[in-house]
Structure formats: C-alpha cells, structure tokens
Short mmCIF file of C-alpha atoms and ligand atoms in Angstrom, two decimals:
data_model
loop_
_atom_site.label_atom_id
_atom_site.label_comp_id
_atom_site.label_asym_id
_atom_site.label_seq_id
_atom_site.Cartn_x
_atom_site.Cartn_y
_atom_site.Cartn_z
CA MET A 1 0.00 0.00 0.00
CA SER A 2 1.39 3.45 -0.86
CA ALA A 3 2.01 5.87 2.03
CA PRO A 4 -0.91 8.29 2.62
CA ARG A 5 -0.38 11.74 1.21
CA THR A 6 0.15 14.08 4.16
CA VAL A 7 0.32 17.41 2.35
CA PRO A 8 -3.08 18.34 0.92
CA HIS A 9 -3.11 19.01 -2.81
CA HIS A 10 -5.78 21.70 -2.42
CA ILE A 11 -6.44 23.84 0.67
CA ALA A 12 -9.48 26.12 0.94
CA ILE A 13 -9.66 28.84 3.61
CA VAL A 14 -12.40 31.03 5.10
CA MET A 15 -10.19 33.90 6.30
CA ASP A 16 -12.34 34.99 9.24
CA GLY A 17 -11.48 37.32 12.10
CA ASN A 18 -10.06 40.45 10.45
CA GLY A 19 -12.71 42.70 11.99
CA ARG A 20 -12.12 41.41 15.52
CA TRP A 21 -8.36 41.68 15.08
CA ALA A 22 -8.79 45.38 14.27
CA THR A 23 -11.44 46.11 16.89
CA ARG A 24 -9.23 44.65 19.64
CA ARG A 25 -6.61 47.21 18.64
CA PHE A 26 -9.12 50.09 18.48
CA LEU A 27 -8.58 50.26 14.71
CA PRO A 28 -11.18 50.50 11.93
CA ARG A 29 -12.25 47.12 10.53
CA VAL A 30 -10.59 47.86 7.21
CA ALA A 31 -7.22 47.87 9.03
CA GLY A 32 -7.94 44.24 9.89
CA HIS A 33 -8.57 43.44 6.23
CA LYS A 34 -5.26 45.15 5.33
CA GLN A 35 -3.51 42.94 7.83
CA GLY A 36 -5.46 40.05 6.32
CA VAL A 37 -3.76 40.68 2.98
CA GLU A 38 -0.37 40.40 4.75
CA SER A 39 -1.48 37.13 6.27
CA LEU A 40 -2.63 35.89 2.87
CA ARG A 41 0.74 36.73 1.32
CA ARG A 42 2.49 34.74 4.07
CA CYS A 43 0.08 31.83 3.64
CA VAL A 44 0.53 31.68 -0.15
CA LYS A 45 4.30 31.47 0.27
CA ALA A 46 4.01 28.86 3.03
CA CYS A 47 1.65 26.72 0.94
CA ALA A 48 3.96 26.86 -2.08
CA ASP A 49 6.96 25.98 0.11
CA ARG A 50 5.12 22.96 1.51
CA GLY A 51 4.11 21.59 -1.89
CA VAL A 52 0.42 22.54 -1.80
CA ALA A 53 -0.68 22.90 -5.43
CA VAL A 54 -3.92 24.86 -5.04
CA LEU A 55 -5.03 27.44 -2.46
CA THR A 56 -8.58 28.81 -2.60
CA VAL A 57 -9.56 31.71 -0.32
CA PHE A 58 -12.83 33.45 0.45
CA ALA A 59 -12.14 37.18 0.08
CA PHE A 60 -15.64 38.62 -0.44
CA SER A 61 -18.91 36.74 -0.25
CA SER A 62 -22.16 37.38 -2.09
CA GLU A 63 -23.53 38.36 1.32
CA ASN A 64 -20.70 40.81 2.20
CA TRP A 65 -22.50 43.54 0.22
CA ASN A 66 -24.72 43.83 3.29
CA ARG A 67 -21.83 45.17 5.40
CA PRO A 68 -21.55 48.90 6.18
CA GLN A 69 -20.88 50.87 3.00
CA ASP A 70 -17.46 52.11 4.15
CA GLU A 71 -16.29 48.55 4.80
CA VAL A 72 -17.53 47.36 1.38
CA SER A 73 -15.78 50.22 -0.41
CA GLY A 74 -12.69 49.66 1.76
CA LEU A 75 -12.56 46.02 0.62
CA MET A 76 -12.94 47.04 -3.03
CA GLU A 77 -10.13 49.60 -2.67
CA LEU A 78 -7.98 47.01 -0.94
CA LEU A 79 -8.50 44.60 -3.80
CA VAL A 80 -7.34 47.19 -6.34
CA LEU A 81 -4.32 48.10 -4.16
CA ALA A 82 -3.46 44.46 -3.52
CA LEU A 83 -3.61 43.66 -7.24
CA GLY A 84 -1.13 46.44 -8.06
CA ARG A 85 1.24 45.49 -5.27
CA GLU A 86 1.01 41.70 -5.15
CA VAL A 87 0.82 40.63 -8.79
CA PRO A 88 4.56 41.24 -9.47
CA ARG A 89 5.40 39.23 -6.32
CA LEU A 90 3.04 36.39 -7.28
CA GLN A 91 4.60 36.46 -10.73
CA ALA A 92 8.09 36.08 -9.25
CA ASP A 93 6.88 33.23 -7.03
CA GLY A 94 5.26 31.28 -9.89
CA VAL A 95 1.69 31.72 -8.62
CA ARG A 96 -1.23 31.62 -11.05
CA LEU A 97 -4.20 33.77 -10.04
CA HIS A 98 -7.84 32.95 -10.72
CA PHE A 99 -10.74 35.08 -9.53
CA VAL A 100 -13.86 33.09 -8.85
CA GLY A 101 -17.29 34.67 -8.49
CA GLU A 102 -19.96 36.82 -10.11
CA ARG A 103 -18.22 39.62 -12.01
CA GLN A 104 -21.40 41.36 -13.18
CA GLY A 105 -21.83 43.15 -9.85
CA LEU A 106 -18.27 44.54 -9.85
CA SER A 107 -17.16 47.89 -11.27
CA GLU A 108 -15.50 48.03 -14.68
CA ARG A 109 -12.23 49.12 -13.01
CA ILE A 110 -12.21 46.02 -10.79
CA ARG A 111 -13.26 43.67 -13.58
CA SER A 112 -10.43 44.81 -15.82
CA GLY A 113 -7.97 44.61 -12.88
CA LEU A 114 -8.99 40.98 -12.28
CA ALA A 115 -8.69 40.08 -15.96
CA GLN A 116 -5.24 41.72 -16.22
CA ALA A 117 -3.95 39.93 -13.10
CA GLU A 118 -5.18 36.60 -14.46
CA ALA A 119 -3.58 37.20 -17.85
CA ALA A 120 -0.28 38.32 -16.28
CA THR A 121 0.05 35.13 -14.20
CA ALA A 122 -1.51 32.69 -16.68
CA HIS A 123 1.72 30.82 -17.38
CA ASN A 124 2.74 30.22 -13.77
CA THR A 125 2.69 26.64 -12.53
CA ARG A 126 4.01 26.50 -8.94
CA LEU A 127 0.71 27.23 -7.16
CA VAL A 128 -2.83 28.07 -8.27
CA LEU A 129 -4.37 30.79 -6.09
CA ASN A 130 -8.15 31.04 -6.44
CA VAL A 131 -9.48 34.23 -4.88
CA CYS A 132 -13.23 33.92 -4.40
CA PHE A 133 -14.64 37.42 -4.73
CA ASN A 134 -18.35 38.17 -4.92
CA TYR A 135 -18.72 34.41 -4.55
CA GLY A 136 -21.26 32.17 -2.86
CA GLY A 137 -21.60 28.39 -2.95
CA ARG A 138 -25.30 28.64 -3.81
CA TRP A 139 -24.57 31.15 -6.57
CA ASP A 140 -22.07 28.67 -7.99
CA VAL A 141 -24.57 25.77 -8.07
CA ALA A 142 -27.23 28.05 -9.59
CA GLN A 143 -24.92 29.46 -12.28
CA ALA A 144 -23.73 25.96 -13.18
CA ALA A 145 -27.34 24.73 -13.51
CA ALA A 146 -28.24 27.78 -15.63
CA LYS A 147 -25.22 27.15 -17.89
CA LEU A 148 -26.30 23.54 -18.44
CA ALA A 149 -29.90 24.55 -19.12
CA ALA A 150 -28.70 27.06 -21.73
CA GLN A 151 -26.66 24.29 -23.39
CA GLY A 152 -29.55 21.83 -23.20
CA LEU A 153 -27.52 19.44 -21.03
CA PRO A 154 -29.04 17.41 -18.17
CA PRO A 155 -27.95 18.44 -14.64
CA THR A 156 -26.00 15.26 -13.90
CA GLU A 157 -23.25 15.31 -11.25
CA LEU A 158 -20.57 15.18 -13.93
CA ASN A 159 -22.11 17.98 -15.99
CA LEU A 160 -22.60 20.16 -12.91
CA ASP A 161 -19.05 19.48 -11.79
CA ARG A 162 -17.76 20.65 -15.16
CA ALA A 163 -19.91 23.78 -15.11
CA MET A 164 -18.91 24.91 -11.60
CA ALA A 165 -16.66 27.93 -11.12
CA LEU A 166 -13.81 25.79 -9.75
CA ALA A 167 -13.87 23.20 -12.55
CA HIS A 168 -10.21 23.99 -13.30
CA VAL A 169 -8.99 22.39 -10.04
CA PRO A 170 -9.78 19.20 -8.09
CA ASP A 171 -11.95 19.49 -4.98
CA PRO A 172 -10.32 20.82 -1.79
CA ASP A 173 -8.73 18.18 0.46
CA LEU A 174 -8.56 20.46 3.48
CA PHE A 175 -11.07 23.18 4.37
CA ILE A 176 -9.83 25.60 7.03
CA ARG A 177 -11.83 28.28 8.79
CA THR A 178 -10.08 30.69 11.11
CA GLY A 179 -11.65 33.00 13.69
CA GLY A 180 -13.28 30.44 15.98
CA GLU A 181 -16.61 29.94 14.18
CA GLN A 182 -17.49 26.44 13.03
CA ARG A 183 -19.59 26.89 9.92
CA MET A 184 -19.06 26.98 6.16
CA SER A 185 -20.87 30.26 5.44
CA ASN A 186 -21.80 29.40 1.84
CA PHE A 187 -18.20 28.62 0.79
CA LEU A 188 -17.56 25.77 -1.70
CA LEU A 189 -20.77 23.92 -0.78
CA TRP A 190 -20.52 21.56 -3.75
CA GLN A 191 -16.75 21.08 -3.84
CA SER A 192 -16.17 20.39 -0.14
CA ALA A 193 -18.40 17.29 0.04
CA TYR A 194 -15.37 15.20 1.08
CA SER A 195 -13.00 17.88 2.37
CA GLU A 196 -11.52 17.46 5.81
CA LEU A 197 -12.66 20.36 8.01
CA PHE A 198 -10.29 22.19 10.34
CA PHE A 199 -11.39 25.04 12.58
CA SER A 200 -8.81 27.35 14.12
CA ASP A 201 -9.43 29.83 16.93
CA ARG A 202 -6.74 32.12 15.52
CA LEU A 203 -7.99 35.30 13.88
CA TRP A 204 -6.95 35.38 10.21
CA PRO A 205 -4.23 38.06 10.62
CA ASP A 206 -2.64 35.82 13.29
CA PHE A 207 -2.80 32.64 11.19
CA ASP A 208 0.91 32.06 10.64
CA GLU A 209 3.10 29.24 9.30
CA ALA A 210 2.90 27.31 12.57
CA ALA A 211 -0.91 27.45 12.48
CA LEU A 212 -0.89 26.24 8.88
CA ASP A 213 1.44 23.38 9.83
CA GLU A 214 -0.93 22.45 12.66
CA ALA A 215 -3.82 22.22 10.18
CA ILE A 216 -1.75 20.17 7.72
CA ALA A 217 -0.62 17.84 10.52
CA ALA A 218 -4.25 17.33 11.62
CA PHE A 219 -5.13 16.56 8.00
CA GLY A 220 -2.35 13.95 7.91
CA ARG A 221 -3.98 12.15 10.86
CA ARG A 222 -7.42 11.91 9.23
CA GLU A 223 -8.60 8.76 7.54
CA ARG A 224 -10.32 9.71 4.28
CA ARG A 225 -12.77 6.97 3.42
CA PHE A 226 -14.94 8.51 0.67
CA GLY A 227 -17.79 6.22 1.66
CA GLN A 228 -15.67 3.08 2.00
CA THR A 229 -14.75 1.28 5.20
CA SER A 230 -11.42 1.31 7.05
CA ALA A 231 -10.94 -2.36 6.22
CA GLN A 232 -11.45 -1.72 2.51
CA LEU A 233 -8.72 0.88 2.67
CA GLY A 234 -6.43 -1.61 4.37
CA ASN A 235 -6.30 0.51 7.52
CA GLU A 236 -8.04 -1.88 9.89
CA ALA A 237 -6.70 -5.23 11.04
CA ALA A 238 -9.00 -8.05 9.92
CA PRO A 239 -10.86 -9.61 12.87
CA ALA A 240 -8.88 -12.50 14.35
CA ALA A 241 -9.98 -15.91 13.03
CA PRO A 242 -11.81 -17.98 15.67
CA ARG A 243 -9.33 -20.14 17.59
CA GLN A 244 -9.45 -23.87 16.74
CA GLN A 245 -10.82 -25.92 19.60
CA THR A 246 -8.33 -28.57 20.58
CA ALA A 247 -9.40 -31.74 22.28
C1 LIG B 301 -13.87 37.93 7.28
O1 LIG B 301 -13.47 38.53 8.48
C2 LIG B 301 -13.05 38.45 6.20
C3 LIG B 301 -13.51 39.07 5.09
C4 LIG B 301 -14.93 39.32 4.82
C5 LIG B 301 -12.59 39.57 4.09
C6 LIG B 301 -11.37 38.72 3.87
C7 LIG B 301 -10.41 39.51 3.14
C8 LIG B 301 -9.07 39.43 3.31
C9 LIG B 301 -8.36 38.52 4.19
C10 LIG B 301 -8.19 40.33 2.58
C11 LIG B 301 -8.01 39.89 1.19
C12 LIG B 301 -8.93 40.69 0.46
C13 LIG B 301 -8.74 41.15 -0.73
C14 LIG B 301 -9.65 42.22 -1.12
C15 LIG B 301 -7.69 40.65 -1.65
P1 LIG B 301 -14.52 39.42 9.25
O2 LIG B 301 -14.43 40.82 8.72
O3 LIG B 301 -15.87 38.80 9.16
O4 LIG B 301 -13.98 39.37 10.71
P2 LIG B 301 -14.84 39.33 12.06
O5 LIG B 301 -15.54 38.01 12.07
O6 LIG B 301 -13.78 39.40 13.12
O7 LIG B 301 -15.75 40.52 12.05
#
C-alpha cells in the first residue's frame, strides 16, 4: 500500500477574524482586512513551500455587500491596491491567479484589474491561487445549472461538476476556517463534500506558518474513506480468526 499523502493538494480557507483583530486594537475594521492581505501573502508562500498545489480563499462573499458601505468600499479599494502590489510578487513566485465569483456586480475598473492579473500570471505553474470574490456556494450551483440549461444538457453530477466555477482544479482536500466559528458560510458547498474540516481559533491576521502546519498535521492524521470502510482501505486489522478448539 502506498504511504498516505500528508500534504493536501488543495487547501481552501475562510479567512475569518479580520474585523475582531482590528477592533481589539481600536482600529477601523478595514485595518484588519489590510492585515489580512499580509497574512494571505504569508500563507501563499508557506503553501507553495510545503508543496500545496492549489489554495482557494474566500475574500468577499455574495452576502458581504450587506456590510456597512465604508467597509464594502474599503474592501474594493484594498482589492485594487493588492492587485497592483502583489501581482509582481506572485509572478516572481510562480503563482497563477484565478478570480472566482460573479463579475457582473463589480465595477469596470475592478473587472479589468482581475482580468489583467489573471492574464499576467496565466503561465505560472508553482501554485494556483483562487481568490473567491463576490462568490457564494449557492450562486455557484445556480450558475452551473443555468449554464447547463442554456446548453440543453441534463444536470448530472458530472455535468454540474464541469460547469462549476472551480472546474479547473480538483476538490479541496482540506477546508480551514479561522476565527473560531465552526460553519461553512456558503463557501464551496458543492466542492467540499469530502473535504476534511479544520477550525482554528486564531484570527486570520494571526494565522501564521505554525498554524498552517498544525492544520496540515491534523489533515495527515485523518482517515479519508470517501464512503468506504477502514478495512477496505487496508487501515483496519481483519478480525482474528476464531481459535481452533483442541481436544
Ligand atoms: C472575514 O473577516 C473576512 C472578510 C470578509 C474579508 C477577507 C479579506 C481578506 C483577508 C483580505 C483579502 C482581500 C482582498 C480584497 C484581496 P470578518 O471581517 O468577518 O472578521 P470578524 O468576524 O472578526 O468581524
């Protein structure tokens, strides 16, 4: 039997806790999101160094529009700033960027920034970084179903899978949420059917390399059965044969 893979191929993260990080320091919430970008940069590098092939992060949900207007515009500004500053670094580190989510609701300036960043990094192969922005798991299922209907294709699992916004990567192996909450909040509802879940109490800006290693180590201890049994996977000793009665 081959040794179990201990480094996940694909990690997905709900980067929660930026607001609390800022509030505890008497700073505006947007300062927490700025620090969140720093944490994301560190995490991307750490994932690439550890051999993770795909990192998918939740940067702005379909529901985040309901936040106070100044926070929403702060996040949009931060995205534009981060694109300008980070793309050359991602380029140097061999990271390919994909933005995943509904682009219709975004300004023309942001849409062209996303397209340019994707084009600039399109040939990189070390790590795929999917930034989910204006994304929701339910939106993704609905848009995939609509795409199939428009093509006259039946909504089979395979067809839906191919029509989903993350069809370019395999499903996440490890799903991490920081910030102490234990829920999925409409992130990757379809793709995380068999992901291992890991909840960290660290706020996202404090999620460092050691915290990532803790999550990866916990993943390495999980038994992934995908509906099978331990015995089928060869991980469980067969029950001892009944002892022969001797006269
Ligand atoms: C959740 O924390 C975090 C977000 C809604 C935004 C995540 C964004 C980043 C980490 C920065 C990267 C963003 C861009 C634009 C590239 P929260 O605000 O809900 O924190 P709280 O639970 O403490 O209030």
